[in-house]
Coordinates of C-alpha atoms and ligand atoms in Angstrom, one line a residue:
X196 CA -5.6 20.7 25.6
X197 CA -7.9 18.0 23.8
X198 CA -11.1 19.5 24.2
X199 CA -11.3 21.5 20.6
X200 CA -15.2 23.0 19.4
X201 CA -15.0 23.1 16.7
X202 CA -18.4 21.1 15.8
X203 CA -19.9 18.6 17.9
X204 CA -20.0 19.2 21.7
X205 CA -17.2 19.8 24.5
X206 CA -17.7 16.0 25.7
X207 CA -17.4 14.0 22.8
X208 CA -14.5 15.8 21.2
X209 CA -12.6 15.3 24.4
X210 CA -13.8 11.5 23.9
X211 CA -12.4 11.9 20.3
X212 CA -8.9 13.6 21.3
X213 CA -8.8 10.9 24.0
X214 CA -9.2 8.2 21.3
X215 CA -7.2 9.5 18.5
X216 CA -4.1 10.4 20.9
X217 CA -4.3 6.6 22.0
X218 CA -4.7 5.6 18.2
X219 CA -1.3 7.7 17.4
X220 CA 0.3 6.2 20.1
X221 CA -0.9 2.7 19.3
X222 CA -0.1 3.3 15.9
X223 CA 3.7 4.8 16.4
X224 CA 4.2 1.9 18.9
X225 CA 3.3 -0.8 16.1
X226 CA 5.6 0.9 14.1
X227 CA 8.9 1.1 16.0
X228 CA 8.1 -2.3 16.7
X229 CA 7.8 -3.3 12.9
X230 CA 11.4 -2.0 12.7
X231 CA 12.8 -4.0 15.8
X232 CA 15.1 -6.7 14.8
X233 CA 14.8 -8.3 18.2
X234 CA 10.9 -8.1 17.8
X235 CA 10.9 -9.4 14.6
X236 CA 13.2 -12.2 15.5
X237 CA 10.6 -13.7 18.0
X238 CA 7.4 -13.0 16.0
X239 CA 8.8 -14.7 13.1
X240 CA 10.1 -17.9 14.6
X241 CA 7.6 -18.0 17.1
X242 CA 4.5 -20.6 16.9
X243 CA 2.0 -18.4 19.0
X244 CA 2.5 -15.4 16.4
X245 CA 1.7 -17.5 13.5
X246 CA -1.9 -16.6 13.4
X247 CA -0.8 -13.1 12.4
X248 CA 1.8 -14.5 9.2
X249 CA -1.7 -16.4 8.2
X250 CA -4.5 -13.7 8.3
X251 CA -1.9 -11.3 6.7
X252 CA 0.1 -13.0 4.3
X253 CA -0.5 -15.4 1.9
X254 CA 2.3 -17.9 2.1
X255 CA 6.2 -18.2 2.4
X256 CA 6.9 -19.0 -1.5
X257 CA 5.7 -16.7 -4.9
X258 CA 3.6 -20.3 -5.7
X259 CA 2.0 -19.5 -2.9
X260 CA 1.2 -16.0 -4.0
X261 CA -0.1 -17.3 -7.4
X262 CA -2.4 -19.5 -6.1
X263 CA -4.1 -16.9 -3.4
X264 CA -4.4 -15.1 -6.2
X265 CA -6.2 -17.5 -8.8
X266 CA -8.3 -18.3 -5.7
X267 CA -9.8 -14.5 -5.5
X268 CA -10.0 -13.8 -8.7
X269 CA -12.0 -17.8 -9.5
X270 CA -14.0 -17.1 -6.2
X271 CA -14.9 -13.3 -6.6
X272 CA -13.4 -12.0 -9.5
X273 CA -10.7 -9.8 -7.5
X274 CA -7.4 -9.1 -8.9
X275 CA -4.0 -9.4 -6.9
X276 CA -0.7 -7.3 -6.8
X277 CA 1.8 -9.4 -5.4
X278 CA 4.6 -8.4 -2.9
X279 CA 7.8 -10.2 -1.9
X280 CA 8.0 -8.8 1.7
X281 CA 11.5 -7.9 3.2
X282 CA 11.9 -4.0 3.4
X283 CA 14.6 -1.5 4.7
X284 CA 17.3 -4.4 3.5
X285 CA 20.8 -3.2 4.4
X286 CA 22.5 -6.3 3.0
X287 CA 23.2 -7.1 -0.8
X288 CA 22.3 -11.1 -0.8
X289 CA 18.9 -10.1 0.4
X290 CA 18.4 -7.3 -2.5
X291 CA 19.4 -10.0 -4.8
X292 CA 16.9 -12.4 -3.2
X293 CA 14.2 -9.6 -3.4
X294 CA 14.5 -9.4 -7.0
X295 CA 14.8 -12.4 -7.8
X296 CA 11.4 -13.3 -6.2
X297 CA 10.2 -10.1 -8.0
X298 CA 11.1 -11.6 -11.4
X299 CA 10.3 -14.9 -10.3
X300 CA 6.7 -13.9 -9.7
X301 CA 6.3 -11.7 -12.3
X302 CA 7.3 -14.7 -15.1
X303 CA 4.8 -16.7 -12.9
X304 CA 1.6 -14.4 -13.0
X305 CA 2.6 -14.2 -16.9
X306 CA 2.4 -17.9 -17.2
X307 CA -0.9 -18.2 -14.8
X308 CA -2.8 -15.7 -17.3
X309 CA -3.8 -13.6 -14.5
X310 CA -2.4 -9.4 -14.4
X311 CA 0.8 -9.0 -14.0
X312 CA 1.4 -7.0 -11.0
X313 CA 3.8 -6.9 -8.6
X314 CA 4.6 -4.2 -5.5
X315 CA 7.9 -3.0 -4.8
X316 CA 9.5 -1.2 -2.2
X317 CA 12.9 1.2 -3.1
X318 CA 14.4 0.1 0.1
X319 CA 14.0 -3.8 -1.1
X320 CA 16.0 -3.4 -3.9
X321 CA 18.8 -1.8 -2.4
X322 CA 17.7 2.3 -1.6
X323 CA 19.9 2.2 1.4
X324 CA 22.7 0.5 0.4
X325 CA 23.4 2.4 -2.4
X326 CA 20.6 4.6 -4.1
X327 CA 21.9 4.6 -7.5
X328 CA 21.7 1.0 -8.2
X329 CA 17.9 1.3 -7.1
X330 CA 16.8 2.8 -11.0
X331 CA 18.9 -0.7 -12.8
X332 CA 17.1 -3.1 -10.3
X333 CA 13.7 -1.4 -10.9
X334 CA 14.4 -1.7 -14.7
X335 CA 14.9 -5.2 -14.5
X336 CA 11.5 -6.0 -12.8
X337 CA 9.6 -3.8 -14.8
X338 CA 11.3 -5.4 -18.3
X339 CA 10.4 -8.5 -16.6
X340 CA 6.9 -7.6 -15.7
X341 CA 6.4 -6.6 -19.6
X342 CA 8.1 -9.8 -20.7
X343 CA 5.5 -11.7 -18.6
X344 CA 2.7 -9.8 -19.8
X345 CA 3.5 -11.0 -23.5
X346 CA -0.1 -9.5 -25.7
X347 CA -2.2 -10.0 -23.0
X348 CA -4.5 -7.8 -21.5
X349 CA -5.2 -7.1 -17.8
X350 CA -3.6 -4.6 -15.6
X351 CA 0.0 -4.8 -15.9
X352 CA 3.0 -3.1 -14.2
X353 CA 5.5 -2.7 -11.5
X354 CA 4.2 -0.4 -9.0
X355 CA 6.3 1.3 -6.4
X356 CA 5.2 1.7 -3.2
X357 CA 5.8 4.9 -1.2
X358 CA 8.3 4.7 2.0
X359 CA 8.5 7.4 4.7
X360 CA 9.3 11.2 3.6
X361 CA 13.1 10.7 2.6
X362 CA 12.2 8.3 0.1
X363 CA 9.2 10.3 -1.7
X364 CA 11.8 12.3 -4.5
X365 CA 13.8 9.5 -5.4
X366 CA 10.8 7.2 -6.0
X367 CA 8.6 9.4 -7.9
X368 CA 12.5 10.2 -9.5
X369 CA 13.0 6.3 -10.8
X370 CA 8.9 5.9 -11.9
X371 CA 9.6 8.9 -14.2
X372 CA 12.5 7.7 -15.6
X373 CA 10.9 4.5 -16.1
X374 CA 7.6 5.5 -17.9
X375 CA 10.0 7.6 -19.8
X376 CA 11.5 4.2 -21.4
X377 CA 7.9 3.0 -22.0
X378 CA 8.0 0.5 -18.9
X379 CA 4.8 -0.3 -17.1
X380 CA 5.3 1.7 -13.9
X381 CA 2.8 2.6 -11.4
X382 CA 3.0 4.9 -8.8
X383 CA 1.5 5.1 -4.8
X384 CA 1.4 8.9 -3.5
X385 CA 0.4 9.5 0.2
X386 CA -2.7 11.6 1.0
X387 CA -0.7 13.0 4.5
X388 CA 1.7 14.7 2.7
X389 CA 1.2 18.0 2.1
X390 CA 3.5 18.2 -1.1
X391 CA 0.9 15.4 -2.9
X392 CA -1.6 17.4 -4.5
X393 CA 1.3 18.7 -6.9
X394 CA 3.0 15.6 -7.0
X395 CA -0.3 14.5 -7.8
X396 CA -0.8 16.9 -10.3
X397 CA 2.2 15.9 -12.1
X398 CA 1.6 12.8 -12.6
X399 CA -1.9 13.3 -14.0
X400 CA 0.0 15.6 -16.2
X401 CA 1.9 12.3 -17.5
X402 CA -0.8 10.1 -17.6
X403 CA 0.0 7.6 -15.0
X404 CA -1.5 5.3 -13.3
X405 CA -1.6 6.7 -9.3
X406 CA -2.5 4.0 -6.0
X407 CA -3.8 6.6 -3.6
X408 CA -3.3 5.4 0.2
X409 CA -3.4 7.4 3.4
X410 CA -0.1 6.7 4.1
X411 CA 0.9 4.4 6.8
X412 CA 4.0 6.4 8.2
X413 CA 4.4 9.3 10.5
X414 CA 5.9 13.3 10.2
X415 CA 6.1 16.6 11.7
X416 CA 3.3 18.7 10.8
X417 CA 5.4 21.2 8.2
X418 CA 5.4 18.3 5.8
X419 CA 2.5 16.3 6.5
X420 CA -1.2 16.7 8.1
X421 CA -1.1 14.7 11.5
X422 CA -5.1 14.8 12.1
X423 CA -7.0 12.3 10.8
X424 CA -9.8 14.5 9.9
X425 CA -7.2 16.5 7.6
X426 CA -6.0 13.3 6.0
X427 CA -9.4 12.4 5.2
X428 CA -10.3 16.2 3.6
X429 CA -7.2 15.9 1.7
X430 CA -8.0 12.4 0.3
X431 CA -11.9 13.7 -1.0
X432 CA -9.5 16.3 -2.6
X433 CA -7.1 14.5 -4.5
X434 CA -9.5 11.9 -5.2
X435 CA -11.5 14.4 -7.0
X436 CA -8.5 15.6 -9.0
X437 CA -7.8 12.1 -10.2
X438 CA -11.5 11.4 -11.7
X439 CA -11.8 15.2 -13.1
X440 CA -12.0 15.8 -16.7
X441 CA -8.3 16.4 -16.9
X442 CA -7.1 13.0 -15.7
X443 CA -9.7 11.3 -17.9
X444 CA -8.9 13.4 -21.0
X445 CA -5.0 12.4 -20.0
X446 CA -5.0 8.6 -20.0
X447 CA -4.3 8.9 -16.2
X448 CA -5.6 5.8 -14.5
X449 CA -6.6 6.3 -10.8
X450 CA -6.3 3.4 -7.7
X451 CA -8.0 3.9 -4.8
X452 CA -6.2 2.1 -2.1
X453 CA -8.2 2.4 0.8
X454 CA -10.9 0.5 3.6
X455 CA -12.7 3.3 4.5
X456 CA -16.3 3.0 2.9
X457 CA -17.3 6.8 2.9
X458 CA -14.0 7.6 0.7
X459 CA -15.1 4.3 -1.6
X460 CA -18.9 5.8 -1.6
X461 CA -16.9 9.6 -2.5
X462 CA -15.1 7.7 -5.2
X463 CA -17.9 5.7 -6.9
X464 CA -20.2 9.2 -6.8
X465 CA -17.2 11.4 -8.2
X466 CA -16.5 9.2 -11.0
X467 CA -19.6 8.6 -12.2
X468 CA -20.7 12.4 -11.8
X469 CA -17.6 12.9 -14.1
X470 CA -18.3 9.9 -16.7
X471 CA -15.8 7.3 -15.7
X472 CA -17.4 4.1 -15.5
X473 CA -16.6 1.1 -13.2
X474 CA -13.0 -0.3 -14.8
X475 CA -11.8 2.9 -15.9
X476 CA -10.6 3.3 -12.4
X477 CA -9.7 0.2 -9.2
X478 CA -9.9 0.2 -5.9
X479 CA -7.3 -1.3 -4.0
X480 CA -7.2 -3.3 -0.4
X481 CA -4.8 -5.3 1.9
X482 CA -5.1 -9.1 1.7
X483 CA -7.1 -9.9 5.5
X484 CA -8.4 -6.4 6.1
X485 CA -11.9 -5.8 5.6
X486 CA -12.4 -8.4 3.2
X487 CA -15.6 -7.8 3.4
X488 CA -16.2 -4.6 2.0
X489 CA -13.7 -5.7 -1.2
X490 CA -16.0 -8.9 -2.0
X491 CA -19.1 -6.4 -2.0
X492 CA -17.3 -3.9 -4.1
X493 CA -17.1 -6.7 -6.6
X494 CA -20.1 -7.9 -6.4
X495 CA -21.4 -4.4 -7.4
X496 CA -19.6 -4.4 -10.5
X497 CA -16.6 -2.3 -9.1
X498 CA -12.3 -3.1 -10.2
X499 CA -11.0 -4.3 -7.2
X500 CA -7.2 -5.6 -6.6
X501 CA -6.0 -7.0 -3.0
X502 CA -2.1 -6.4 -2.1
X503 CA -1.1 -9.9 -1.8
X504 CA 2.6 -10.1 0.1
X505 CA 4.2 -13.7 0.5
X506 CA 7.9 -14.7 2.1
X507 CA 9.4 -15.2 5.4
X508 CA 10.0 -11.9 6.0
X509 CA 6.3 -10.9 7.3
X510 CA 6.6 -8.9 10.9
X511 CA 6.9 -6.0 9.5
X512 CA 3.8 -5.8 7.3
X513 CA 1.5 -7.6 10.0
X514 CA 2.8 -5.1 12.9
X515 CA 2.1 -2.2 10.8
X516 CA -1.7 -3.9 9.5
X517 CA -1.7 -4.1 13.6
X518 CA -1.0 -0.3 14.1
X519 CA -3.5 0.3 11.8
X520 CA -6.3 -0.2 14.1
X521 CA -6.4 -0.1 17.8
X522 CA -9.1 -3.1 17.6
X523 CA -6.5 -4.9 16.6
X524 CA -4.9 -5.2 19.8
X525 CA -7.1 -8.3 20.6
X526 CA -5.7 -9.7 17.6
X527 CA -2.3 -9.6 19.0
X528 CA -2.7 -10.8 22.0
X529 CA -4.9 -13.3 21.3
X530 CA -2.1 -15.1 19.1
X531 CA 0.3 -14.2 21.8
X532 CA -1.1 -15.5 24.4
X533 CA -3.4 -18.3 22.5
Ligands
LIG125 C1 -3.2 -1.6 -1.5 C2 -2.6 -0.8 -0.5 C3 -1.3 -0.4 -0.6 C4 -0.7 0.4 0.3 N1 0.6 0.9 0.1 C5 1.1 1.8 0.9 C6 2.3 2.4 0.6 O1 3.0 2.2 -0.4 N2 2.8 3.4 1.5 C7 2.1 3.7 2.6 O2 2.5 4.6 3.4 N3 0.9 3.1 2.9 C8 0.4 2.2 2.1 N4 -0.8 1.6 2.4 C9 -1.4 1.8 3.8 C10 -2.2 3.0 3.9 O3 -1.4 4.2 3.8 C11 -3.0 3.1 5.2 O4 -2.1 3.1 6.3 C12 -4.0 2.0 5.4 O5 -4.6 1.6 4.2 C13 -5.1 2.4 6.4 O6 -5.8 3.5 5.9 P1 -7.3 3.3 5.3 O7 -7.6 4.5 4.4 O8 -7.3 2.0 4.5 O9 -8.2 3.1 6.4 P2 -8.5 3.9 7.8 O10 -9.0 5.3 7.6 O11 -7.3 3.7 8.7 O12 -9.7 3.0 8.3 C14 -10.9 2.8 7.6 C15 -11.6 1.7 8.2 O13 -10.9 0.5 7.9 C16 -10.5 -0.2 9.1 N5 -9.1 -0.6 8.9 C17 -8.1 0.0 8.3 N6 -7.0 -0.7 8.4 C18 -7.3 -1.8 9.1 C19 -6.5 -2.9 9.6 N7 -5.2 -3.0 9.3 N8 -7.2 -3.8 10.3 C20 -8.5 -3.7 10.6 N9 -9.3 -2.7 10.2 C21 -8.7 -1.7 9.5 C22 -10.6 0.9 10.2 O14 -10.8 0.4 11.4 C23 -11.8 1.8 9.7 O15 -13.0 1.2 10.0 C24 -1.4 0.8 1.5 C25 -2.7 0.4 1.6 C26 -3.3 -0.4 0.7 C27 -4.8 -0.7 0.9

């Protein structure tokens, strides 16, 4: 049942199956476990899982936030986008206390002269509660975010993250509407979803600036590609139609949001085959992944921006960064059991 030929020999693409059924099941396990309450009770108020909050996150407080971010770009000349963490929220005082640490970082990035960028997720600001309150909270970040800014240059904007599949029409939904009122929006399509290439080309149609990611949530196979191979061909694809001629020629400003090298390598050798230089596009990474590759991206000359997510609220974002990788196992149970 695992043992495909397509290229390569019987042997090692049963070794592969193997390996990527395990990653799928590592990776759904992570997940349902970054959406446990009871889980994220412990790991949150529990000293041996600390270590994770640390390599992960930033800090509790948006000053904390600021100065990680001061630190990266003074040290190596890397840019932040900073996230309030606290996602799927089904209760209003935490919606309010989401935004509030939205505008309060956004006026604080302002203030500290560096871009003015901050993440958001719809379900932060109130997507499940009551969807059509979710376009007036985003308008009040993004007026804050452009309030902050001031005339300075740099970066700028609110960019919306991208949930599982129910969420993908009403986000793209509220970033149209508010680059339609001439806010500084941003949005992050998904390379597993088969509906992205038009999204895609949409949005290049607009203009706008796109954060490309993988995507770090699961679906059935009539909406989204479940192998990674596919994910990967689809990526070299879009990534392709955000540094054609088209996007260029349409303001469109493309993000790269990814730690695989060979699609950073794709990405440095498409643009410049199609005349965008270093700056007219970013890549973009997670703060304590691979932080490696980002310095040496930077030191090469290359835009590069590290997701940046502060507050108390971090289980979630660690046990998914987890999933990501089955090497990160160790990582778990060495603070578990450290
Ligand atoms: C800035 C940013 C914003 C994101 N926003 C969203 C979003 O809004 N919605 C969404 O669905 N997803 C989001 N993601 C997550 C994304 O979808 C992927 O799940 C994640 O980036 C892993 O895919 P990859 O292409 O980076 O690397 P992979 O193809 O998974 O891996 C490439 C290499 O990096 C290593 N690697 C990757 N992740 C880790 C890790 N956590 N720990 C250690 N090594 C690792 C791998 O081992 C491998 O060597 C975001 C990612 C980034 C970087």
């Amino acid at each position: 049942m695992f043992c495909w030929r397509d290229g390569g020999s019987v042997k090692s693409n049963c070794a592969k199956g193997v390996s990527g059924m395990f990653r799928k099941l590592w990776q759904s396990g992570m997940i349902a476990l970054a959406r446990s309450r009871r889980v994220r009770n412990f790991a949150q108020h529990s000293r041996a899982t600390s270590f994770l909050s640390g390599k992960y996150v930033s800090g509790e407080t948006p000053a904390a936030g600021i100065k990680r971010a001061q630190e990266l770009l003074a040290g190596n000349g890397i840019r932040s986008s900073l996230f309030y963490m606290g996602e799927y929220v089904d209760d209003w005082d935490l919606v309010t206390q989401n935004i509030d640490n939205k505008l309060d970082v956004a006026a604080r990035l302002g203030q500290a002269g560096l871009d003015v960028h901050v993440s958001v997720d719809p379900t932060q600001i109130g997507h499940h509660l009551d969807p059509d309150v979710v376009a007036g909270h985003a308008e009040r970040i993004a007026k804050a975010v452009q309030a902050a800014v001031g005339n300075k240059g740099g970066v700028n904007c609110l960019m919306f993250d991208m949930e599982d599949a129910s969420l993908n029409d009403p986000t793209i939904a509220v970033h149209n509407r508010m680059q339609d009122m001439g806010l500084p929006v941003a949005l992050t399509l998904q390379a597993y979803l088969r509906r992205t290439r038009q999204d895609l080309q949409a949005q290049i149609a607009r203009g706008s600036r796109v954060r490309l990611v993988k995507g770090a949530f699961a679906a059935p196979p009539d909406i989204a590609f479940t192998k990674r191979a596919d994910i990967k061909a689809n990526s070299r694809a879009l990534i392709g139609d955000m540094l054609s001629q088209q996007a260029r020629e349409n303001g469109f400003y493309p993000i790269i949001a990814t730690h695989d090298t060979a699609l950073q390598d794709f990405t440095i050798e498409t643009a410049r085959a199609n005349g965008w230089a270093a700056g007219d596009y970013e890549f973009e990474m997670l703060l304590g992944v691979r932080e490696d590759v980002a310095k040496a991206l930077a030191a090469k000359g290359e835009r590069v921006r590290l997701y940046v997510p502060f507050g108390r609220d971090w289980w979630p974002h660690a046990a998914r960064r987890i999933g990501e990788n089955p090497a990160n196992a160790m990582l778990l149970m060495r603070s578990l059991f450290s």
